[in-house]
């Protein structure tokens, strides 16, 4: 039946713009709804960026626990729940050891490190002013503010020690819950997709989980190599605060590129506080450790996980750090890896549907 209306002068008229029977009006409303939905989604992501990043941090921590559980399963043939419990207890024991046994020593060294870095930076700025290399440059405090401003804002969620501690605890709790029953949450997310798309969703999640486990395993290996290597080599060379510098180097190794730069500056500055010979030795230690990690550990791990271009990772760190602060900086690498896997899976699926590649038979 036609939508046209017969007027008194026998001329048919089409439906008006306020009538939803018009196919054009329905199509435009659908387009408007899509654009409005996208705008609302972007606004919600910007508004809820910190909670979303904390949840993603929980996913990353869950991947680390799951990887440790799978690795332990190759050695001990017990149930997954018991293996996960052993891994969690091991992580808790390590954190307790760091806080209780090494905490007092590291705290004392941290105060000394702050004074040493401040003194050395002030000396460097004074030398630069005397040689007219810098004009109107501030001291160490002003330099620190400028560096933090160039990296990005530190958001209110991590603006205090209490906020950072709360965020860390929530990441750990979410990670443990996810690691205990990952299939439960995976099925819950899959429920929001059409039935015909769920197989593809499960395949993509499996690929992302595999990539994230390997990426985090490589990250832990790199952190251990850098932290322990710096600690032992600085201790052997008589450089002060070797233990603290080793711990900081290991932690900063979680941030590719930027973490290495920061740890290198700290090691070199502390080394030169003990004289030129100590400074040159400290810089050589940093160079050797970074060379071993960059040319031996990282390539070996990259072959078994996801090969990310260093410039891509650094660009993502700068962008996400500027947008979302410290959490964005910390999780830039895993986010880029997940996006890459998702795009690769989507491209492969589209090619399969278009018949451009053959799907291997089971």
Short mmCIF file of C-alpha atoms in Angstrom, two decimals, residues 52-299:
data_model
loop_
_atom_site.label_atom_id
_atom_site.label_comp_id
_atom_site.label_asym_id
_atom_site.label_seq_id
_atom_site.Cartn_x
_atom_site.Cartn_y
_atom_site.Cartn_z
CA UNK A 52 38.59 2.24 32.78
CA UNK A 53 42.39 2.27 33.02
CA UNK A 54 42.23 0.74 36.50
CA UNK A 55 40.03 -2.05 35.11
CA UNK A 56 42.47 -2.53 32.23
CA UNK A 57 45.29 -2.65 34.77
CA UNK A 58 43.39 -5.44 36.49
CA UNK A 59 43.21 -7.28 33.16
CA UNK A 60 46.98 -6.87 32.73
CA UNK A 61 47.63 -8.15 36.25
CA UNK A 62 45.26 -11.06 35.65
CA UNK A 63 47.21 -11.95 32.50
CA UNK A 64 50.42 -11.99 34.55
CA UNK A 65 48.84 -14.27 37.18
CA UNK A 66 47.39 -16.52 34.49
CA UNK A 67 50.76 -16.74 32.76
CA UNK A 68 52.45 -17.71 36.02
CA UNK A 69 49.75 -20.30 36.68
CA UNK A 70 50.18 -21.85 33.24
CA UNK A 71 53.97 -21.87 33.62
CA UNK A 72 53.71 -23.54 37.03
CA UNK A 73 51.43 -26.15 35.50
CA UNK A 74 54.35 -27.41 33.42
CA UNK A 75 56.22 -28.24 36.62
CA UNK A 76 53.52 -29.17 39.14
CA UNK A 77 50.56 -31.30 38.03
CA UNK A 78 47.88 -29.96 40.38
CA UNK A 79 44.60 -28.15 39.88
CA UNK A 80 44.56 -24.66 38.38
CA UNK A 81 43.10 -23.15 41.54
CA UNK A 82 45.96 -24.42 43.68
CA UNK A 83 48.54 -23.22 41.16
CA UNK A 84 46.94 -19.78 41.08
CA UNK A 85 46.98 -19.68 44.88
CA UNK A 86 50.71 -20.46 44.90
CA UNK A 87 51.40 -17.67 42.39
CA UNK A 88 49.32 -15.14 44.35
CA UNK A 89 51.00 -16.07 47.63
CA UNK A 90 54.39 -15.74 45.95
CA UNK A 91 53.53 -12.24 44.73
CA UNK A 92 52.24 -11.24 48.17
CA UNK A 93 55.35 -12.67 49.88
CA UNK A 94 57.62 -10.71 47.53
CA UNK A 95 55.74 -7.47 48.20
CA UNK A 96 55.85 -8.06 51.96
CA UNK A 97 59.60 -8.70 51.76
CA UNK A 98 60.17 -5.50 49.81
CA UNK A 99 58.06 -3.41 52.20
CA UNK A 100 59.09 -4.89 55.55
CA UNK A 101 62.67 -6.14 55.15
CA UNK A 102 64.01 -3.80 52.50
CA UNK A 103 61.61 -0.93 53.17
CA UNK A 104 63.58 0.85 55.87
CA UNK A 105 66.84 0.69 53.94
CA UNK A 106 65.24 1.76 50.67
CA UNK A 107 63.41 4.63 52.38
CA UNK A 108 66.63 5.97 53.82
CA UNK A 109 68.32 5.64 50.45
CA UNK A 110 65.36 7.37 48.76
CA UNK A 111 65.85 10.47 50.92
CA UNK A 112 69.54 10.48 50.09
CA UNK A 113 68.77 9.98 46.39
CA UNK A 114 66.49 13.01 46.36
CA UNK A 115 69.16 15.21 47.91
CA UNK A 116 71.86 13.89 45.56
CA UNK A 117 69.77 14.40 42.42
CA UNK A 118 68.72 17.90 43.50
CA UNK A 119 72.31 18.91 44.28
CA UNK A 120 73.68 17.52 41.00
CA UNK A 121 70.96 19.15 38.89
CA UNK A 122 71.53 22.50 40.60
CA UNK A 123 75.25 22.20 39.89
CA UNK A 124 74.56 21.38 36.25
CA UNK A 125 72.20 24.35 35.87
CA UNK A 126 74.73 26.69 37.49
CA UNK A 127 77.43 25.49 35.11
CA UNK A 128 75.08 25.99 32.15
CA UNK A 129 74.28 29.54 33.27
CA UNK A 130 77.94 30.41 33.72
CA UNK A 131 78.67 29.28 30.18
CA UNK A 132 75.58 31.08 28.83
CA UNK A 133 74.03 27.81 27.64
CA UNK A 134 70.76 28.50 29.48
CA UNK A 135 69.15 31.77 30.41
CA UNK A 136 66.60 32.21 33.20
CA UNK A 137 66.64 28.50 34.01
CA UNK A 138 65.24 27.43 37.36
CA UNK A 139 66.58 24.88 39.77
CA UNK A 140 65.86 21.19 40.15
CA UNK A 141 62.30 21.79 41.34
CA UNK A 142 61.43 23.90 38.33
CA UNK A 143 63.00 21.37 35.97
CA UNK A 144 60.93 18.61 37.58
CA UNK A 145 57.73 20.56 37.04
CA UNK A 146 58.58 21.16 33.39
CA UNK A 147 59.38 17.49 32.83
CA UNK A 148 56.12 16.39 34.40
CA UNK A 149 54.26 18.96 32.34
CA UNK A 150 55.83 17.71 29.13
CA UNK A 151 54.94 14.09 29.91
CA UNK A 152 51.37 14.86 30.89
CA UNK A 153 49.18 15.73 33.80
CA UNK A 154 49.08 13.51 36.87
CA UNK A 155 45.37 13.00 37.35
CA UNK A 156 43.54 13.46 40.59
CA UNK A 157 43.13 9.68 41.03
CA UNK A 158 46.89 9.38 41.39
CA UNK A 159 47.59 12.83 42.79
CA UNK A 160 48.34 11.57 46.27
CA UNK A 161 50.02 8.58 47.81
CA UNK A 162 46.64 7.42 49.12
CA UNK A 163 45.17 7.63 45.63
CA UNK A 164 48.05 5.68 44.12
CA UNK A 165 47.78 3.03 46.85
CA UNK A 166 44.02 2.73 46.37
CA UNK A 167 44.39 2.39 42.61
CA UNK A 168 47.08 -0.26 43.04
CA UNK A 169 44.97 -2.26 45.49
CA UNK A 170 41.96 -2.14 43.16
CA UNK A 171 44.09 -3.30 40.21
CA UNK A 172 45.34 -6.25 42.28
CA UNK A 173 41.84 -7.18 43.49
CA UNK A 174 40.31 -6.96 40.01
CA UNK A 175 43.20 -8.97 38.59
CA UNK A 176 42.77 -11.76 41.16
CA UNK A 177 39.01 -12.00 40.52
CA UNK A 178 39.58 -12.14 36.76
CA UNK A 179 42.32 -14.75 37.08
CA UNK A 180 40.19 -16.99 39.33
CA UNK A 181 37.34 -17.34 36.81
CA UNK A 182 38.28 -15.78 33.46
CA UNK A 183 35.66 -17.71 31.45
CA UNK A 184 32.84 -16.29 33.55
CA UNK A 185 33.69 -12.70 32.63
CA UNK A 186 34.49 -13.62 29.03
CA UNK A 187 31.04 -15.19 28.59
CA UNK A 188 29.45 -12.17 30.25
CA UNK A 189 31.01 -9.81 27.71
CA UNK A 190 30.24 -12.17 24.82
CA UNK A 191 26.56 -12.15 25.83
CA UNK A 192 26.34 -8.54 24.61
CA UNK A 193 27.32 -9.59 21.07
CA UNK A 194 25.06 -11.26 18.50
CA UNK A 195 25.19 -15.06 18.56
CA UNK A 196 26.73 -15.18 15.09
CA UNK A 197 29.65 -12.98 16.25
CA UNK A 198 30.49 -14.81 19.47
CA UNK A 199 32.83 -17.39 17.95
CA UNK A 200 34.88 -14.60 16.42
CA UNK A 201 34.83 -12.76 19.76
CA UNK A 202 36.14 -15.81 21.63
CA UNK A 203 38.92 -16.28 19.06
CA UNK A 204 39.92 -12.62 19.34
CA UNK A 205 39.92 -12.75 23.15
CA UNK A 206 42.05 -15.90 23.07
CA UNK A 207 44.57 -14.23 20.75
CA UNK A 208 44.64 -11.09 22.92
CA UNK A 209 45.12 -13.14 26.08
CA UNK A 210 47.98 -15.11 24.53
CA UNK A 211 49.67 -11.91 23.34
CA UNK A 212 49.20 -10.15 26.68
CA UNK A 213 50.62 -13.09 28.64
CA UNK A 214 53.71 -13.24 26.46
CA UNK A 215 54.13 -9.46 26.52
CA UNK A 216 53.94 -9.33 30.32
CA UNK A 217 56.25 -12.34 30.68
CA UNK A 218 58.81 -10.56 28.54
CA UNK A 219 58.32 -7.40 30.55
CA UNK A 220 58.97 -9.23 33.83
CA UNK A 221 62.09 -10.84 32.39
CA UNK A 222 63.36 -7.45 31.23
CA UNK A 223 62.59 -5.86 34.60
CA UNK A 224 64.46 -8.63 36.42
CA UNK A 225 67.47 -8.45 34.11
CA UNK A 226 67.76 -4.68 34.35
CA UNK A 227 67.04 -4.41 38.07
CA UNK A 228 69.33 -7.21 39.24
CA UNK A 229 72.03 -6.32 36.71
CA UNK A 230 72.18 -2.68 37.76
CA UNK A 231 72.08 -3.61 41.44
CA UNK A 232 74.97 -6.09 41.25
CA UNK A 233 77.18 -4.06 38.91
CA UNK A 234 76.76 -0.82 40.87
CA UNK A 235 77.36 -2.67 44.14
CA UNK A 236 80.52 -4.23 42.70
CA UNK A 237 81.74 -0.79 41.62
CA UNK A 238 81.07 0.79 45.00
CA UNK A 239 78.38 3.17 43.71
CA UNK A 240 76.16 4.44 46.54
CA UNK A 241 72.47 3.47 46.73
CA UNK A 242 72.99 0.48 44.45
CA UNK A 243 70.00 -1.39 45.91
CA UNK A 244 67.59 1.51 45.44
CA UNK A 245 68.83 2.22 41.93
CA UNK A 246 68.40 -1.44 41.06
CA UNK A 247 64.81 -1.47 42.34
CA UNK A 248 63.97 1.78 40.54
CA UNK A 249 65.54 0.54 37.31
CA UNK A 250 63.55 -2.68 37.49
CA UNK A 251 60.29 -0.85 38.13
CA UNK A 252 60.93 1.76 35.45
CA UNK A 253 61.65 -1.04 32.95
CA UNK A 254 57.88 -1.60 32.90
CA UNK A 255 57.76 1.62 30.84
CA UNK A 256 59.67 0.98 27.60
CA UNK A 257 61.77 3.86 26.25
CA UNK A 258 60.75 6.48 28.84
CA UNK A 259 61.60 4.27 31.82
CA UNK A 260 65.05 3.53 30.41
CA UNK A 261 65.76 7.25 29.96
CA UNK A 262 64.69 8.13 33.50
CA UNK A 263 66.65 5.28 35.09
CA UNK A 264 69.73 6.16 33.03
CA UNK A 265 69.62 9.75 34.21
CA UNK A 266 69.28 8.68 37.85
CA UNK A 267 72.14 6.17 37.62
CA UNK A 268 74.45 8.64 35.90
CA UNK A 269 73.64 11.51 38.27
CA UNK A 270 74.24 9.38 41.36
CA UNK A 271 77.44 8.03 39.85
CA UNK A 272 78.90 11.49 39.18
CA UNK A 273 78.11 12.48 42.76
CA UNK A 274 81.00 10.21 43.72
CA UNK A 275 83.44 11.65 41.20
CA UNK A 276 84.25 11.40 37.52
CA UNK A 277 85.47 7.82 37.66
CA UNK A 278 82.35 6.66 39.47
CA UNK A 279 80.16 8.62 37.06
CA UNK A 280 81.76 7.08 33.98
CA UNK A 281 81.49 3.61 35.54
CA UNK A 282 77.80 4.15 36.38
CA UNK A 283 77.07 5.29 32.83
CA UNK A 284 78.90 2.23 31.44
CA UNK A 285 76.81 -0.01 33.71
CA UNK A 286 73.63 1.57 32.37
CA UNK A 287 74.84 1.19 28.77
CA UNK A 288 75.79 -2.47 29.23
CA UNK A 289 72.51 -3.40 30.92
CA UNK A 290 70.42 -1.59 28.30
CA UNK A 291 72.42 -3.21 25.49
CA UNK A 292 71.88 -6.69 26.89
CA UNK A 293 68.19 -6.03 27.42
CA UNK A 294 67.66 -4.27 24.09
CA UNK A 295 69.63 -6.61 21.84
CA UNK A 296 69.20 -9.95 23.62
CA UNK A 297 66.14 -10.04 25.88
CA UNK A 298 63.71 -7.83 23.96
CA UNK A 299 64.22 -9.40 20.49
#
